[in-house]
Coordinates of C-alpha atoms in Angstrom, one line a residue:
M1 CA -10.4 -85.4 80.8
V2 CA -14.2 -87.0 79.5
I3 CA -16.7 -87.4 82.2
P4 CA -17.9 -91.7 81.2
L5 CA -21.0 -92.3 79.7
N6 CA -22.5 -94.4 82.6
Y7 CA -22.3 -91.5 84.8
I8 CA -24.3 -89.4 81.9
A9 CA -26.8 -93.0 81.7
R10 CA -27.2 -93.2 85.7
N11 CA -27.7 -88.9 86.0
L12 CA -31.0 -89.8 83.8
W13 CA -31.9 -92.3 85.4
A14 CA -32.3 -90.9 89.2
R15 CA -34.2 -88.7 87.1
R16 CA -36.7 -91.7 85.8
L17 CA -40.2 -90.2 86.0
T18 CA -38.6 -86.8 83.8
T19 CA -37.3 -89.0 81.3
A20 CA -39.6 -90.4 80.6
L21 CA -41.8 -88.0 80.4
T22 CA -39.5 -85.8 78.0
A23 CA -38.7 -89.7 75.8
G24 CA -42.5 -89.8 75.9
G25 CA -42.1 -86.1 74.1
L26 CA -39.9 -86.6 71.8
A27 CA -41.8 -90.3 70.7
L28 CA -44.7 -88.6 69.8
V29 CA -42.8 -86.2 66.9
V30 CA -41.0 -89.1 66.1
F31 CA -43.8 -91.2 65.6
V32 CA -45.1 -88.8 63.4
F33 CA -42.4 -88.4 61.3
A34 CA -41.2 -91.4 61.1
T35 CA -45.1 -92.9 59.3
V36 CA -44.7 -89.2 57.3
L37 CA -42.2 -91.2 55.4
M38 CA -43.5 -94.8 56.1
M39 CA -46.7 -93.8 54.1
D40 CA -44.8 -91.7 51.4
E41 CA -42.3 -94.4 50.8
G42 CA -46.3 -97.3 51.0
L43 CA -47.6 -95.1 48.6
R44 CA -44.7 -94.6 46.7
R45 CA -44.3 -98.6 46.2
T46 CA -47.2 -99.1 45.9
L47 CA -47.9 -97.2 42.3
V48 CA -44.5 -98.0 41.3
T49 CA -44.3 -101.4 41.0
T50 CA -47.5 -102.3 39.6
G51 CA -45.5 -101.9 37.1
E52 CA -43.1 -103.4 34.6
L53 CA -39.8 -102.5 33.7
D54 CA -40.5 -104.1 30.0
N55 CA -43.4 -102.7 29.8
V56 CA -44.8 -99.3 28.3
V57 CA -48.1 -97.1 28.5
I58 CA -48.9 -95.4 25.9
I59 CA -52.2 -92.2 26.1
R60 CA -54.1 -89.6 24.9
K61 CA -51.4 -86.2 24.2
G62 CA -52.2 -84.3 27.3
A63 CA -53.6 -86.2 29.7
E64 CA -52.5 -87.3 33.7
T65 CA -54.7 -90.2 33.8
E66 CA -55.7 -93.2 31.6
I67 CA -59.3 -92.0 32.9
Q68 CA -58.5 -88.8 31.3
S69 CA -57.5 -90.5 27.8
G70 CA -58.5 -92.0 24.5
I71 CA -56.7 -93.8 21.6
T72 CA -58.9 -94.7 18.8
R73 CA -59.0 -97.8 17.3
E74 CA -57.3 -97.3 14.3
Q75 CA -54.4 -95.8 16.2
A76 CA -54.1 -98.5 18.9
G77 CA -53.7 -100.7 15.5
I78 CA -50.9 -98.8 14.1
I79 CA -49.1 -98.3 17.7
E80 CA -49.2 -102.6 17.8
M81 CA -47.9 -103.8 15.2
H82 CA -44.4 -101.0 15.5
P83 CA -41.2 -103.2 15.2
A84 CA -40.8 -102.4 19.0
V85 CA -43.5 -104.2 20.4
A86 CA -42.7 -107.7 21.0
I87 CA -44.2 -110.6 20.2
G88 CA -45.6 -113.9 21.7
A89 CA -45.0 -117.2 21.8
Q90 CA -47.6 -118.3 19.3
G91 CA -47.3 -114.7 17.1
E92 CA -49.6 -112.1 19.0
R93 CA -48.5 -109.1 19.6
L94 CA -48.1 -108.0 23.4
A95 CA -50.0 -104.9 23.6
S96 CA -53.1 -105.0 26.0
K97 CA -56.0 -102.2 24.2
E98 CA -57.5 -100.8 27.6
P99 CA -59.7 -99.1 28.2
V100 CA -59.9 -97.3 31.9
V101 CA -64.1 -96.4 33.9
L102 CA -64.3 -94.6 37.0
I103 CA -67.0 -96.5 38.5
S104 CA -69.3 -96.4 42.7
L105 CA -69.2 -98.5 45.2
L106 CA -70.8 -98.7 48.4
R107 CA -68.3 -99.5 51.5
A108 CA -68.7 -102.3 53.2
G109 CA -68.5 -100.5 56.8
D110 CA -70.6 -97.2 56.3
G111 CA -72.7 -98.1 53.3
K112 CA -71.1 -95.0 51.5
P113 CA -69.9 -94.7 48.0
S114 CA -66.5 -94.7 46.8
N115 CA -65.2 -94.7 43.6
V116 CA -63.1 -97.2 42.3
V117 CA -61.2 -98.0 39.3
I118 CA -62.4 -100.5 36.8
R119 CA -59.9 -102.2 33.9
G120 CA -61.2 -103.9 31.0
T121 CA -58.7 -106.5 29.7
S122 CA -58.0 -110.2 28.1
N123 CA -55.3 -112.4 28.6
L124 CA -52.8 -110.1 27.5
G125 CA -53.3 -108.2 29.8
F126 CA -52.5 -110.7 32.4
T127 CA -49.5 -111.6 30.8
L128 CA -47.5 -108.2 30.2
R129 CA -48.4 -108.3 34.2
P130 CA -46.3 -111.8 35.8
Q131 CA -47.5 -110.3 39.1
V132 CA -51.2 -110.0 38.5
K133 CA -53.0 -114.2 40.2
I134 CA -55.9 -115.6 41.1
R135 CA -55.7 -115.9 44.5
E136 CA -59.4 -117.6 44.6
G137 CA -62.2 -118.9 42.1
R138 CA -61.4 -118.2 38.2
L139 CA -60.7 -116.0 35.3
F140 CA -63.1 -113.9 33.8
R141 CA -64.5 -115.6 30.5
P142 CA -64.0 -113.3 27.3
G143 CA -67.9 -111.7 25.9
T144 CA -69.5 -112.2 29.4
A145 CA -70.3 -109.9 32.0
E146 CA -67.9 -111.3 34.6
I147 CA -65.3 -109.5 37.0
I148 CA -62.4 -109.8 39.5
V149 CA -61.4 -108.0 41.7
G150 CA -58.7 -106.6 43.9
P151 CA -58.3 -108.0 47.3
S152 CA -58.5 -104.6 48.2
I153 CA -62.0 -104.5 46.9
S154 CA -62.7 -107.2 47.6
A155 CA -63.1 -106.6 51.9
R156 CA -64.0 -103.5 51.7
F157 CA -66.3 -103.1 49.7
A158 CA -70.4 -105.0 49.8
N159 CA -70.9 -107.3 47.1
T160 CA -67.3 -108.0 45.8
G161 CA -67.5 -111.8 46.9
I162 CA -66.9 -114.0 45.0
G163 CA -69.9 -114.8 43.0
Q164 CA -71.9 -111.9 44.2
Q165 CA -73.0 -109.6 41.6
I166 CA -72.7 -105.6 41.3
R167 CA -74.3 -102.8 39.3
F168 CA -73.2 -100.4 36.5
A169 CA -73.8 -99.6 33.4
Q170 CA -77.0 -100.7 33.4
R171 CA -75.8 -104.4 33.8
E172 CA -75.3 -107.1 36.5
W173 CA -72.1 -108.4 36.5
T174 CA -71.1 -111.4 38.5
V175 CA -67.8 -111.6 40.2
V176 CA -66.2 -115.0 39.8
G177 CA -62.6 -114.6 41.4
V178 CA -60.3 -112.6 43.3
F179 CA -56.9 -111.8 42.4
D180 CA -53.8 -110.1 44.4
S181 CA -50.9 -108.5 42.6
G182 CA -48.2 -108.3 45.0
G183 CA -49.8 -105.4 46.6
S184 CA -49.8 -102.2 43.9
G185 CA -52.3 -100.5 42.6
F186 CA -54.1 -103.0 41.2
D187 CA -55.2 -104.6 44.2
S188 CA -57.4 -101.5 44.5
E189 CA -59.2 -102.0 40.8
V190 CA -61.8 -104.5 39.6
W191 CA -60.9 -106.2 36.1
G192 CA -63.3 -107.8 33.3
D193 CA -63.5 -107.8 29.8
A194 CA -62.1 -105.0 28.0
E195 CA -65.0 -105.8 24.6
Q196 CA -68.1 -106.1 27.1
L197 CA -67.2 -102.8 29.4
M198 CA -66.4 -101.3 26.0
Q199 CA -69.9 -102.2 25.1
A200 CA -71.0 -101.8 28.6
F201 CA -70.2 -98.4 29.0
R202 CA -70.2 -97.4 25.2
R203 CA -67.5 -96.3 24.7
N204 CA -65.8 -96.7 20.8
V205 CA -62.0 -95.5 21.9
Y206 CA -60.0 -97.2 24.5
S207 CA -58.6 -95.1 27.4
A208 CA -54.8 -96.6 27.3
I209 CA -52.3 -99.0 25.8
V210 CA -50.5 -101.4 27.4
A211 CA -47.4 -102.6 24.9
R212 CA -44.1 -105.3 26.3
L213 CA -41.1 -104.0 24.8
A214 CA -39.0 -106.7 22.5
D215 CA -35.6 -105.1 23.5
A216 CA -35.6 -102.4 26.3
G217 CA -32.8 -100.3 24.7
Q218 CA -35.5 -99.4 22.1
F219 CA -38.0 -97.4 24.5
E220 CA -36.5 -93.7 22.7
R221 CA -36.9 -95.0 19.3
F222 CA -40.4 -95.9 20.1
R223 CA -41.4 -92.9 21.5
A224 CA -40.2 -90.5 18.8
D225 CA -42.2 -92.5 16.1
V226 CA -45.0 -92.4 18.4
N227 CA -44.5 -88.5 19.0
E228 CA -43.7 -88.0 15.1
D229 CA -46.3 -90.3 13.5
P230 CA -48.5 -87.7 11.9
R231 CA -51.5 -90.4 13.1
L232 CA -51.0 -90.2 16.4
A233 CA -51.4 -88.1 19.3
Q234 CA -50.1 -90.2 22.7
E235 CA -47.1 -90.2 23.8
M236 CA -45.6 -92.9 25.8
K237 CA -44.0 -93.8 29.6
R238 CA -42.1 -96.1 31.1
E239 CA -45.3 -98.5 32.9
Q240 CA -43.1 -97.9 36.0
T241 CA -42.6 -94.1 35.8
F242 CA -46.4 -94.1 34.8
Y243 CA -47.7 -95.0 37.6
S244 CA -44.8 -93.3 39.9
D245 CA -46.3 -90.0 38.5
Q246 CA -49.7 -90.9 39.2
S247 CA -48.2 -90.7 43.0
K248 CA -46.3 -87.4 43.1
A249 CA -49.5 -84.9 43.4
L250 CA -50.6 -86.5 46.9
S251 CA -47.3 -87.5 48.3
T252 CA -46.4 -83.9 47.6
F253 CA -49.4 -82.6 49.8
I254 CA -49.1 -85.6 52.8
S255 CA -45.0 -84.7 53.0
V256 CA -45.4 -81.0 52.7
L257 CA -48.8 -81.6 55.7
G258 CA -46.1 -84.3 57.6
I259 CA -42.8 -82.5 57.7
T260 CA -44.8 -79.1 58.8
L261 CA -46.8 -81.3 61.3
S262 CA -43.2 -82.4 62.4
V263 CA -41.8 -79.3 62.6
I264 CA -44.6 -77.2 64.9
F265 CA -44.6 -80.9 67.3
S266 CA -40.8 -80.8 67.3
I267 CA -40.8 -77.4 68.7
G268 CA -42.7 -77.5 71.2
A269 CA -40.7 -81.8 72.2
T270 CA -37.4 -79.7 71.9
I271 CA -38.6 -76.9 74.3
G272 CA -39.6 -79.0 76.6
A273 CA -35.8 -80.9 76.2
M274 CA -34.4 -77.8 77.4
I275 CA -36.9 -77.1 80.7
T276 CA -36.1 -80.3 81.6
M277 CA -32.3 -79.8 80.8
Y278 CA -32.5 -76.8 82.3
A279 CA -33.9 -78.0 85.0
S280 CA -31.1 -80.6 85.6
V281 CA -28.2 -77.9 85.6
A282 CA -30.3 -76.3 88.3
S283 CA -30.4 -79.1 90.6
R284 CA -26.7 -79.8 89.6
V285 CA -25.0 -77.0 90.6
N286 CA -22.7 -78.6 93.5
E287 CA -22.3 -81.5 91.3
I288 CA -20.9 -79.4 88.7
G289 CA -18.3 -77.2 90.8
T290 CA -17.4 -81.0 92.1
L291 CA -16.5 -82.0 88.6
R292 CA -14.7 -78.6 88.4
A293 CA -13.0 -78.9 90.8
L294 CA -11.9 -82.2 90.1
G295 CA -9.7 -81.4 87.0
F296 CA -12.5 -82.3 84.4
R297 CA -12.6 -79.1 82.2
R298 CA -15.8 -76.7 80.9
G299 CA -16.2 -78.9 77.4
A300 CA -16.1 -82.1 79.2
V301 CA -18.6 -80.7 81.3
L302 CA -20.7 -79.3 77.4
W303 CA -20.2 -82.8 77.0
A304 CA -21.8 -84.1 79.7
F305 CA -24.9 -82.2 79.4
L306 CA -25.2 -82.6 75.5
A307 CA -24.7 -86.4 75.8
E308 CA -27.3 -86.2 78.6
A309 CA -29.8 -84.2 75.9
L310 CA -29.0 -86.9 72.3
L311 CA -29.1 -90.3 75.1
L312 CA -33.1 -88.4 76.2
G313 CA -32.9 -88.1 71.9
V314 CA -32.0 -91.8 70.8
V315 CA -34.4 -93.4 73.6
G316 CA -37.0 -90.7 72.4
G317 CA -36.5 -92.0 68.9
V318 CA -36.4 -95.8 69.0
I319 CA -39.8 -95.7 71.0
G320 CA -41.1 -93.3 68.1
L321 CA -39.5 -95.8 66.0
L322 CA -40.7 -99.3 67.6
L323 CA -44.2 -97.3 67.4
A324 CA -43.8 -96.4 64.2
S325 CA -43.3 -100.4 62.8
L326 CA -46.3 -101.2 64.1
M327 CA -48.2 -99.6 61.5
Q328 CA -47.0 -101.8 58.5
L329 CA -49.5 -104.3 60.3
A330 CA -52.6 -102.7 58.9
S331 CA -53.4 -101.1 55.6
F332 CA -55.5 -97.8 54.6
S333 CA -56.6 -95.9 51.8
T334 CA -56.5 -93.3 50.4
I335 CA -57.8 -91.0 47.5
N336 CA -55.7 -91.4 44.8
F337 CA -55.5 -87.7 43.9
Q338 CA -54.1 -88.3 40.2
T339 CA -57.5 -90.8 39.4
F340 CA -59.8 -89.8 42.8
A341 CA -60.5 -93.7 42.8
D342 CA -59.7 -95.1 46.0
L343 CA -56.1 -96.9 47.0
S344 CA -55.4 -98.9 49.4
F345 CA -51.8 -98.8 50.8
R346 CA -49.5 -100.0 54.3
F347 CA -46.7 -98.1 55.8
V348 CA -43.4 -99.8 54.2
L349 CA -40.3 -98.7 57.3
T350 CA -36.9 -99.0 55.5
V351 CA -33.5 -98.9 56.3
D352 CA -33.3 -95.4 55.3
I353 CA -36.3 -94.1 56.3
A354 CA -34.9 -95.7 59.7
A355 CA -31.8 -93.9 59.8
K356 CA -33.4 -90.8 59.2
T357 CA -35.7 -90.3 62.0
L358 CA -33.2 -91.3 64.5
L359 CA -31.3 -88.6 62.5
F360 CA -33.9 -86.1 63.4
A361 CA -34.2 -87.4 67.3
L362 CA -30.7 -86.8 67.5
A363 CA -31.3 -82.6 66.3
M364 CA -34.2 -82.7 68.5
G365 CA -32.4 -83.6 71.8
F366 CA -29.3 -81.5 70.7
A367 CA -31.1 -79.0 69.4
G368 CA -32.8 -79.1 73.0
G369 CA -29.6 -79.5 75.3
F370 CA -26.4 -77.2 74.0
L371 CA -28.1 -74.2 75.6
P372 CA -28.2 -75.8 79.2
A373 CA -25.3 -77.6 78.6
F374 CA -23.6 -74.9 77.3
R375 CA -24.5 -72.3 80.7
A376 CA -23.2 -75.6 82.6
S377 CA -19.9 -75.4 80.7
Q378 CA -19.8 -71.5 82.1
M379 CA -20.3 -72.2 85.6
K380 CA -17.5 -70.8 87.8
I381 CA -16.3 -72.9 90.3
V382 CA -16.2 -70.6 93.3
D383 CA -19.9 -69.5 92.5
A384 CA -20.8 -73.5 92.0
L385 CA -19.4 -74.7 94.8
R386 CA -21.2 -72.1 97.1
T387 CA -24.7 -73.6 99.9
V388 CA -27.6 -71.3 98.4

């Protein structure tokens, strides 16, 4: 015979205060575990969605970021004339040659400086990135000291509203628009005219080239030609892969730190659940004896007490997951370890993360309940029914 589940649930309800405290401890651990996974997923999506599937990024060999890279005008000309580069409706080569520089801006909240990426581009840059749209104001005019900013920049930094001016590279730059890139990493950047920025920063080389492939299947051949050309010293990656790689160092740090904290906290929560279940067993010795006398086998008793612990884990897991889901309502920022620039992102909850979180909660419930359940199942009927 199997002990009914509603009997198990009523036992938990009868000890509401103890159940609530234990489930609360489990919920806090689950909250930490889930938010770490959500943060990692949010960072990954922010940077992966920055790239387009058919776009490639070319940077100098050995450079890990666009900021560290350098491509001469001659090299840029060779690359953009490659047959693998797509041709636009007006006969133009779909390759955007872009300088990328770090500048320091003051945060609106505390007035402290923070690094921000400024990218020089042109109309081709918008053609290659159809997800980027002007949300407010207008596009900068070529040949002028006008810039546009991502929504994360306009929300968090001083003097970045439309019509306001920012000073860098010994010039005053006027903000004329706010663009939206759909939550990608571009939302944390400032964009301006490539040639004007090259002059202002006194640069004679580009940082990177973003090109559209005429055919996605030509990627390997294009990359091989760039690697083998003695005039070039560049390497190529698909744009999504390139920006995904930018998140690896930060993602690894967050994952290791978060999982370590979750493991440490889970030990405490598991011990708490174990103490709760041991107390439950100690207070229900006669009840256990009665169940055994009624014909319930040791396995049924083991299952009953283990099910209580698993149910505690489920309750704690659901509460922790609900609390973690609220993190999706806010936007957060951190420092990208690759570029040392400010990066805004959102926590993202997926079905996979929810499943992992609930499994983690069940694992804590099982670890905390197995030994007490085993002890209850091993009690002898005579000893259990003996009155103290």
